[in-house]
N, CA, C and O atoms as a printed pandas DataFrame, in Angstrom:
     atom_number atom_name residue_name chain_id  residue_number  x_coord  y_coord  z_coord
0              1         N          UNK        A               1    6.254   -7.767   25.208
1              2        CA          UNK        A               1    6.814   -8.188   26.470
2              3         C          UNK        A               1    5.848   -8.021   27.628
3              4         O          UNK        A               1    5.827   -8.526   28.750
4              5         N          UNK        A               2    4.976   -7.071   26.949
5              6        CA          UNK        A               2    4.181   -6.957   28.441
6              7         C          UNK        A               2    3.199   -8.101   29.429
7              8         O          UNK        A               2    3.086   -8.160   30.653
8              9         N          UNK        A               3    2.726   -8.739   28.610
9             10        CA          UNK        A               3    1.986  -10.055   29.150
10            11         C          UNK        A               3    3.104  -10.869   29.761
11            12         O          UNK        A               3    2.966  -11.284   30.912
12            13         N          UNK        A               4    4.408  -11.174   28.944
13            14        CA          UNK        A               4    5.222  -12.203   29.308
14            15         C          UNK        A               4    5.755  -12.238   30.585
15            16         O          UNK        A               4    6.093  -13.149   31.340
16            17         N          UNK        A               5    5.747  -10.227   30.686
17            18        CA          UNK        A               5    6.373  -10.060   32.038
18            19         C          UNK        A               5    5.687  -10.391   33.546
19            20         O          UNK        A               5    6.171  -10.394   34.678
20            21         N          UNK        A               6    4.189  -10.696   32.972
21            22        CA          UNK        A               6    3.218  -11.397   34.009
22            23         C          UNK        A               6    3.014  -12.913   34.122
23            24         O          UNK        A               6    2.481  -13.333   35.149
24            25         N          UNK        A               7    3.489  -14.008   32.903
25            26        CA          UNK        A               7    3.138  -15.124   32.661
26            27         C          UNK        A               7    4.602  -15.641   32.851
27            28         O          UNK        A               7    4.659  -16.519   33.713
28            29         N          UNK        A               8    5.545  -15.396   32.398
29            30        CA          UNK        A               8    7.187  -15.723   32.546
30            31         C          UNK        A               8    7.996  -14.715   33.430
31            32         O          UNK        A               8    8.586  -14.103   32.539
32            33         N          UNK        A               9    8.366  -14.204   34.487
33            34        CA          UNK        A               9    8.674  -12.909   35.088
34            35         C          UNK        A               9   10.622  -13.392   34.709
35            36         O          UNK        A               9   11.297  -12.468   34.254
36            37         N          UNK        A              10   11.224  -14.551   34.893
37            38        CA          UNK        A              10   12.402  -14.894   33.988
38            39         C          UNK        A              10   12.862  -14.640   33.349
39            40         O          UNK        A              10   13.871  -13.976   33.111
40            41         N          UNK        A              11   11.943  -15.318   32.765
41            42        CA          UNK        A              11   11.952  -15.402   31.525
42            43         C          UNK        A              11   12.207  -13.509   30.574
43            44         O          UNK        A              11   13.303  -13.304   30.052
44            45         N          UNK        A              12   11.582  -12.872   30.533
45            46        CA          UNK        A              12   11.421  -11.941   30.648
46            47         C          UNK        A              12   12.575  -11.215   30.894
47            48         O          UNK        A              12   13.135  -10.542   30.028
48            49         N          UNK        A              13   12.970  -11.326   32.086
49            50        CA          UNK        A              13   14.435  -10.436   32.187
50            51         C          UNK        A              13   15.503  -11.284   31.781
51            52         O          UNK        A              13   16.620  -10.772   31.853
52            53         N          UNK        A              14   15.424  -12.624   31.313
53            54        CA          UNK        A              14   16.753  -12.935   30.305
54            55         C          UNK        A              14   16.793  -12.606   28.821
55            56         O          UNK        A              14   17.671  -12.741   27.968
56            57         N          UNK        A              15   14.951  -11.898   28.781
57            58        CA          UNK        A              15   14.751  -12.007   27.182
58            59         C          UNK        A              15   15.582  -10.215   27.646
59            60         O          UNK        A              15   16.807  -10.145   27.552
60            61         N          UNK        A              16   15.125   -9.487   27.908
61            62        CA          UNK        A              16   15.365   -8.345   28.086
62            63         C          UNK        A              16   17.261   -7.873   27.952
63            64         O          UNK        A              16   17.717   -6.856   27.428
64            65         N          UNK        A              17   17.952   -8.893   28.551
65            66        CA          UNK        A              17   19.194   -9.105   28.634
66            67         C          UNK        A              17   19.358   -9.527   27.307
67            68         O          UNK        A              17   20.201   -9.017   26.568
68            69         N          UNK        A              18   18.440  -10.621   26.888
69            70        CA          UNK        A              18   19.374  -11.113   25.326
70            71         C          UNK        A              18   18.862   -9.981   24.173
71            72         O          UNK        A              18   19.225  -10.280   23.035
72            73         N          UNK        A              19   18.332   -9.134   24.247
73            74        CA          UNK        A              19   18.157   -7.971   23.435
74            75         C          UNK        A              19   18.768   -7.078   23.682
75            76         O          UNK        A              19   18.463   -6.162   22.919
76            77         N          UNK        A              20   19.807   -6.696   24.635
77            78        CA          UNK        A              20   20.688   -5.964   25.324
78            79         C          UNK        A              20   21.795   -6.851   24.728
79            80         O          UNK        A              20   21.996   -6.216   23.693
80            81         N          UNK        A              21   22.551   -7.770   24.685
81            82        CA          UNK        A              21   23.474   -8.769   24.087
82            83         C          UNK        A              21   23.447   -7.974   22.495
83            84         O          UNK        A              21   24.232   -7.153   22.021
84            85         N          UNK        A              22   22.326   -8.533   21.975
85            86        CA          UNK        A              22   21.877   -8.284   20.276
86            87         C          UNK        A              22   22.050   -7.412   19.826
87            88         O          UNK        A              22   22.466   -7.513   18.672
88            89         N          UNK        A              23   21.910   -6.345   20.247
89            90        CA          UNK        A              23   21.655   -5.184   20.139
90            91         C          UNK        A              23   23.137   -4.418   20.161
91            92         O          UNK        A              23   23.547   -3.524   19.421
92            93         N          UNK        A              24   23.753   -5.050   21.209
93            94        CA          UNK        A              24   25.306   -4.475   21.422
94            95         C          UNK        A              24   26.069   -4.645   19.968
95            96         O          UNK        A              24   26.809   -3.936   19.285
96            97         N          UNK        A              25   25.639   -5.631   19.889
97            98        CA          UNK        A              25   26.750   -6.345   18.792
98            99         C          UNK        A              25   26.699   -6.275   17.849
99           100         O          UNK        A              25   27.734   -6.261   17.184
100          101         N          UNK        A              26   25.265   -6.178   17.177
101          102        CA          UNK        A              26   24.769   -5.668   15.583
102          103         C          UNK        A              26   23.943   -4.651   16.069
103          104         O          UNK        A              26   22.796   -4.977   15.767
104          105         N          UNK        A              27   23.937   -3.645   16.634
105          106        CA          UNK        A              27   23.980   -2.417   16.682
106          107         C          UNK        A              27   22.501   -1.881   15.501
107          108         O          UNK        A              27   22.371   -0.764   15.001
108          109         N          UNK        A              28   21.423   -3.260   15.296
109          110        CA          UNK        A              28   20.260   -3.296   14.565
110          111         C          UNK        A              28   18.997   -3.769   15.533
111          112         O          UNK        A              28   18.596   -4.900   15.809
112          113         N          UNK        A              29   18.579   -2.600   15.894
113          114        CA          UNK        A              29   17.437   -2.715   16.955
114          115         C          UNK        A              29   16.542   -3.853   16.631
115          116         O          UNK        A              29   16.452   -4.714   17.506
116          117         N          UNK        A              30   15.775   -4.041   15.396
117          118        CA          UNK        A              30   14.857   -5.192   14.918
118          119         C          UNK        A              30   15.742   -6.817   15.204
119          120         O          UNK        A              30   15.131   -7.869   15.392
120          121         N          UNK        A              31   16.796   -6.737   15.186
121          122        CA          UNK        A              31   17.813   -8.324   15.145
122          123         C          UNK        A              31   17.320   -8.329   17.074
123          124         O          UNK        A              31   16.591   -9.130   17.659
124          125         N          UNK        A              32   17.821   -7.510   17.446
125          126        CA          UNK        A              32   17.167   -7.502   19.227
126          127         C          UNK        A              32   16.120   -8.181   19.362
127          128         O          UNK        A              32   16.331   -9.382   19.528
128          129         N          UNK        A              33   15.113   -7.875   19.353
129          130        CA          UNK        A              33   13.306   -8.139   19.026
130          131         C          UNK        A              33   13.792  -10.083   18.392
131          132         O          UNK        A              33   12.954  -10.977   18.513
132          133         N          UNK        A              34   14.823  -10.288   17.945
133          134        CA          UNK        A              34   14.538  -11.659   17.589
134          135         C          UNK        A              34   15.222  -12.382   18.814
135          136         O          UNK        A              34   14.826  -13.474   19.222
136          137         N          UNK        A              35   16.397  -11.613   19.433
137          138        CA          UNK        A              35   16.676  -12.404   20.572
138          139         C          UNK        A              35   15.951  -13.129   21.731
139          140         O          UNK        A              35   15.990  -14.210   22.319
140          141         N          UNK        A              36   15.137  -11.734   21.750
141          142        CA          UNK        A              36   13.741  -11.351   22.709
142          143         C          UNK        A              36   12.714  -12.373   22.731
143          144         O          UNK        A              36   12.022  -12.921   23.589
144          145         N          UNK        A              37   12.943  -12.459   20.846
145          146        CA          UNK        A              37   11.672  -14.034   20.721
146          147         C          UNK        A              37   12.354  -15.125   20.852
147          148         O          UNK        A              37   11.723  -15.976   21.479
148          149         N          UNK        A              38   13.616  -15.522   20.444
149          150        CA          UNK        A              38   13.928  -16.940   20.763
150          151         C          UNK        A              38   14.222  -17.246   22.476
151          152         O          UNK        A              38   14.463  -18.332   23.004
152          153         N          UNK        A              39   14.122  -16.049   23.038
153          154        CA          UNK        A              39   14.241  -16.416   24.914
154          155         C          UNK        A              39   12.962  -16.874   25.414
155          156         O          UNK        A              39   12.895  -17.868   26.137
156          157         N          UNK        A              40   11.616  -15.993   24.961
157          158        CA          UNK        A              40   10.492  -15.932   24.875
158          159         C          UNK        A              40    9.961  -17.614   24.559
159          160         O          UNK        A              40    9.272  -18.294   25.319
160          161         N          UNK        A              41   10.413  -17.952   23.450
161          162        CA          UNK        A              41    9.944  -18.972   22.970
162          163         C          UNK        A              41   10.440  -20.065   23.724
163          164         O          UNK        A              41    9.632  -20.989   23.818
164          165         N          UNK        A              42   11.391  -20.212   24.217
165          166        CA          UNK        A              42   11.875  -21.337   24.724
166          167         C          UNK        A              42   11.492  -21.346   26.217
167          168         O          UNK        A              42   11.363  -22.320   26.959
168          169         N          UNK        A              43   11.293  -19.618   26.566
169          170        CA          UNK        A              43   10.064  -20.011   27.803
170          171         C          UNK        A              43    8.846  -20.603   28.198
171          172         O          UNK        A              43    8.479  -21.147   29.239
172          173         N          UNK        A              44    8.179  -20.307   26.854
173          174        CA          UNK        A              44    7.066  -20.438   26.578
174          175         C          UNK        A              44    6.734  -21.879   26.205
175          176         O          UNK        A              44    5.766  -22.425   26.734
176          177         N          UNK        A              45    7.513  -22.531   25.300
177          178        CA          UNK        A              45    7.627  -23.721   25.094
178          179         C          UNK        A              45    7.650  -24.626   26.915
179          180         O          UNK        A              45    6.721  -25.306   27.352
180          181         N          UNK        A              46    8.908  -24.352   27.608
181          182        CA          UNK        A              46    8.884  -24.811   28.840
182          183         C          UNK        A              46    7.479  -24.938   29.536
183          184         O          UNK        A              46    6.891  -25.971   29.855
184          185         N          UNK        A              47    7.086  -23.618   29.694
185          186        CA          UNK        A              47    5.871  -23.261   30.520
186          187         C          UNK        A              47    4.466  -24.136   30.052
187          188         O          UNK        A              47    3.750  -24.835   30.769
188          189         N          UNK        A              48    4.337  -23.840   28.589
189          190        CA          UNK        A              48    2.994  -24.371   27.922
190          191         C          UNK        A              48    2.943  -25.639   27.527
191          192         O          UNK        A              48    1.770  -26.009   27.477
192          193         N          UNK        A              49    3.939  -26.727   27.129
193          194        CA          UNK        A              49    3.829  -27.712   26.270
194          195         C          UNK        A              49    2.846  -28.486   27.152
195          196         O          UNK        A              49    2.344  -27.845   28.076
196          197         N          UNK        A              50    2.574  -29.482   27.039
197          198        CA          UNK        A              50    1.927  -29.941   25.826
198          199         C          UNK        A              50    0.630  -28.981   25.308
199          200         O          UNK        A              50    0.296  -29.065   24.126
200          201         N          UNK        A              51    0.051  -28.246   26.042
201          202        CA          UNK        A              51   -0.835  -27.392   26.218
202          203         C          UNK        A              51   -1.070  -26.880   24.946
203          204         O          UNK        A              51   -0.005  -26.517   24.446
204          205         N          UNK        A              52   -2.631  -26.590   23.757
205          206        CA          UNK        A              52   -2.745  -26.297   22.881
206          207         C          UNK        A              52   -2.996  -25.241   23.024
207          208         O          UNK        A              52   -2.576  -24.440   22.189
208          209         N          UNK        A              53   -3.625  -24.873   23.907
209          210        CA          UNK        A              53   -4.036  -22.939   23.637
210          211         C          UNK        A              53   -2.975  -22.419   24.414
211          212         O          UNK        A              53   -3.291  -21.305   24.833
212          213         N          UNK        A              54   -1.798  -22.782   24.795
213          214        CA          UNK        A              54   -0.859  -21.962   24.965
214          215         C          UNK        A              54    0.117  -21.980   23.569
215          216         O          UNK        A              54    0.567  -21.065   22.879
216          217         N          UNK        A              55    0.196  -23.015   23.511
217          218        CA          UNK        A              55    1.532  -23.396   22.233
218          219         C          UNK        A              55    0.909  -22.286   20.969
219          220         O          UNK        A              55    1.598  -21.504   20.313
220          221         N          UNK        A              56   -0.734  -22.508   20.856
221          222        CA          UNK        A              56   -1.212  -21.907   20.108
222          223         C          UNK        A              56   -0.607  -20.249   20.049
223          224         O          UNK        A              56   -0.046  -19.722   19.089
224          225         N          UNK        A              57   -0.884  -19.694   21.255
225          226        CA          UNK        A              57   -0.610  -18.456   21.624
226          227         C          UNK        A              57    0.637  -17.897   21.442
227          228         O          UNK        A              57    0.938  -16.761   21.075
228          229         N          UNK        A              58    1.633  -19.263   21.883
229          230        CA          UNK        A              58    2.636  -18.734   21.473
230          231         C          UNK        A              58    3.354  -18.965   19.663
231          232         O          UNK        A              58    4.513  -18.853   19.264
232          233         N          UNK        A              59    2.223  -19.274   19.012
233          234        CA          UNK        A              59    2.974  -19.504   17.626
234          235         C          UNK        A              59    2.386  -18.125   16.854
235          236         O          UNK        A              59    2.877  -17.612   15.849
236          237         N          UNK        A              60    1.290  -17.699   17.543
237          238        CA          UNK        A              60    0.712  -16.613   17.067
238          239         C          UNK        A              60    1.440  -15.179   17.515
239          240         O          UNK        A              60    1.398  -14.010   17.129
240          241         N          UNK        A              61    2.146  -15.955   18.574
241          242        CA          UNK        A              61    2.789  -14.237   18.954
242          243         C          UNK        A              61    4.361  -14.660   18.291
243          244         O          UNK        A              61    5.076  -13.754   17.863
244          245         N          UNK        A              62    4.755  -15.882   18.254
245          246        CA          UNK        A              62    6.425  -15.707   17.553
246          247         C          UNK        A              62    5.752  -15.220   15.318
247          248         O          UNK        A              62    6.600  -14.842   14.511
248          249         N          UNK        A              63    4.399  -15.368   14.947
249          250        CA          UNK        A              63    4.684  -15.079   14.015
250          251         C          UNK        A              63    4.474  -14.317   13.726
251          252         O          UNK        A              63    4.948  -13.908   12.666
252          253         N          UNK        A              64    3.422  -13.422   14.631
253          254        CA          UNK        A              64    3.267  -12.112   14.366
254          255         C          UNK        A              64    4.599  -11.100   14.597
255          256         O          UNK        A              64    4.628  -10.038   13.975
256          257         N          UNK        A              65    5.380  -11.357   15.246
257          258        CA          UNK        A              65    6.467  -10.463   15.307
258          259         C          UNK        A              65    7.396  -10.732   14.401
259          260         O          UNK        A              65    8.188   -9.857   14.051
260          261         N          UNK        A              66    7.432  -12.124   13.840
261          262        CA          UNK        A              66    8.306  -12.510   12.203
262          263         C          UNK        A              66    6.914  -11.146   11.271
263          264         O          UNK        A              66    7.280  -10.093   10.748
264          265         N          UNK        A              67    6.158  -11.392   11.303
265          266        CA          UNK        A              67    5.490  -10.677   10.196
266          267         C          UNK        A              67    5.946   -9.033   10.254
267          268         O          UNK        A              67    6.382   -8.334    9.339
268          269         N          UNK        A              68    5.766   -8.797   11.222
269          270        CA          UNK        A              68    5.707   -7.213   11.500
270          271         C          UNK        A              68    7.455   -7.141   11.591
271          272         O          UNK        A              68    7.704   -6.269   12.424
272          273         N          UNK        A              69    8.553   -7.638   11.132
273          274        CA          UNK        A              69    9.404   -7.722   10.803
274          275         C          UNK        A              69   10.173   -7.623    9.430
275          276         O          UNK        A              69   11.331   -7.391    9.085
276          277         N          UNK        A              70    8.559   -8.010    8.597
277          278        CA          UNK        A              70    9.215   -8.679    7.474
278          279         C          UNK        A              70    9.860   -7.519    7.119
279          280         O          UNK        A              70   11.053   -7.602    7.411
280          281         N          UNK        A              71    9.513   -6.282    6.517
281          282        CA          UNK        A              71   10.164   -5.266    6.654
282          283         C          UNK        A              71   11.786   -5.171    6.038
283          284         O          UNK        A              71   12.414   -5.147    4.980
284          285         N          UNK        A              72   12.005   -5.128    7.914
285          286        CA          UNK        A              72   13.333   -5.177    8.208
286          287         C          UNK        A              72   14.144   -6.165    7.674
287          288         O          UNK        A              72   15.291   -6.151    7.229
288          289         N          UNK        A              73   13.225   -7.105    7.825
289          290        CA          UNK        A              73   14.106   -8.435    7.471
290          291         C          UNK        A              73   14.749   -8.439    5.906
291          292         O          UNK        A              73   15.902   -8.832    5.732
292          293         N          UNK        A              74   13.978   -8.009    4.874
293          294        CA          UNK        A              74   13.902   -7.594    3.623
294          295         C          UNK        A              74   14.775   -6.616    3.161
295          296         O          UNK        A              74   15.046   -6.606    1.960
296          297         N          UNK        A              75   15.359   -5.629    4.059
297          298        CA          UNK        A              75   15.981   -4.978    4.273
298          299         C          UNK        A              75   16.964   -5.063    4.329
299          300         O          UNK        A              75   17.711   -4.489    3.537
300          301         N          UNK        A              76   17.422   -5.907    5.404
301          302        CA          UNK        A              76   18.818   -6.082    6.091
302          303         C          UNK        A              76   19.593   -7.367    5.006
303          304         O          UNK        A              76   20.756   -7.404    4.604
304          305         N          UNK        A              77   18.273   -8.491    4.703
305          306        CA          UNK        A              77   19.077   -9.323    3.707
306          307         C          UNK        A              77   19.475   -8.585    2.235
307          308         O          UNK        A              77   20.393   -8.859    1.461
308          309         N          UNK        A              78   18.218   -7.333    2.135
309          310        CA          UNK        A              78   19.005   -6.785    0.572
310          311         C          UNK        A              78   20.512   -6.083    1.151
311          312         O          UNK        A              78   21.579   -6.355    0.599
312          313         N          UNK        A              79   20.444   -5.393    2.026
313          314        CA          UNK        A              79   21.874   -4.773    2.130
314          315         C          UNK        A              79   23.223   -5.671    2.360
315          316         O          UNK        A              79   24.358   -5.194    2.374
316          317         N          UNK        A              80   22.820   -7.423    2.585
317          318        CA          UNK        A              80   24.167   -8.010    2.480
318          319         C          UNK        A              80   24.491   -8.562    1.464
319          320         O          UNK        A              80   25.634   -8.965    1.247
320          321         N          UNK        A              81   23.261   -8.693    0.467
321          322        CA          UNK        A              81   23.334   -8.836   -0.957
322          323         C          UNK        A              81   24.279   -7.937   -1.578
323          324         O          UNK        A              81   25.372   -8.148   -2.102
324          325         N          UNK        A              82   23.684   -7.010   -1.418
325          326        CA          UNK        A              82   24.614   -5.747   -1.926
326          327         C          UNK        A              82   26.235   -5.692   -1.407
327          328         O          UNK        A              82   26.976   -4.909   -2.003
328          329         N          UNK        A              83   26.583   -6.208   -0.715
329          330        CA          UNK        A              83   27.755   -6.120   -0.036
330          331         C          UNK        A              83   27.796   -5.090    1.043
331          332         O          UNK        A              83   28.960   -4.696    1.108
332          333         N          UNK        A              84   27.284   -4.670    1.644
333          334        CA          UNK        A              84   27.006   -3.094    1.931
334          335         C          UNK        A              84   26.545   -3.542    4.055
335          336         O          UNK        A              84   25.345   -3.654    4.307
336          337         N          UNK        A              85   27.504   -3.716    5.181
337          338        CA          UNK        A              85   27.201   -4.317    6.149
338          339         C          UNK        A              85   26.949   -3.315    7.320
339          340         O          UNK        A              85   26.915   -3.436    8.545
340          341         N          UNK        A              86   26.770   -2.182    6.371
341          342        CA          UNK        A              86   27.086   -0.878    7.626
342          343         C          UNK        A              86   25.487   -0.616    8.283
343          344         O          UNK        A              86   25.315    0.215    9.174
């Protein structure tokens, strides 16, 4: 968030709000962090298009935070496999 909060200042505090939303409701800090990116992204998209070294920038920062996710993500889908939603 920290760059965004200099390049999108909005943007930014709606992402901040929609991770506050996320977070309330599935009560799974990492699901937050995705709210964060789809506010992010659709700022970013606004701000940069057609622009390649922004779009660029921003595909590198929505996938690096899918990556450094995977994790969780791996996680949370084995536990609904399991039946298990707690």
């Amino acid at each position: 968030l920290g760059f965004c909060a200099v390049l999108m200042p909005m943007g930014t505090l709606i992402a901040l709000g929609a991770y506050v939303a996320v977070f309330a409701l599935a009560r799974i800090a990492f699901l937050g962090s995705f709210g964060i990116l789809a506010v992010l992204i659709y700022f970013g998209i606004r701000l940069w298009w057609p622009d390649p070294v922004g779009m660029a920038g921003l595909l590198i920062t929505a996938g690096s935070i899918v990556w450094y996710h995977r994790r969780n993500i791996a996680d949370l889908s084995g536990r609904f496999s399991k039946g298990t939603n707690d």
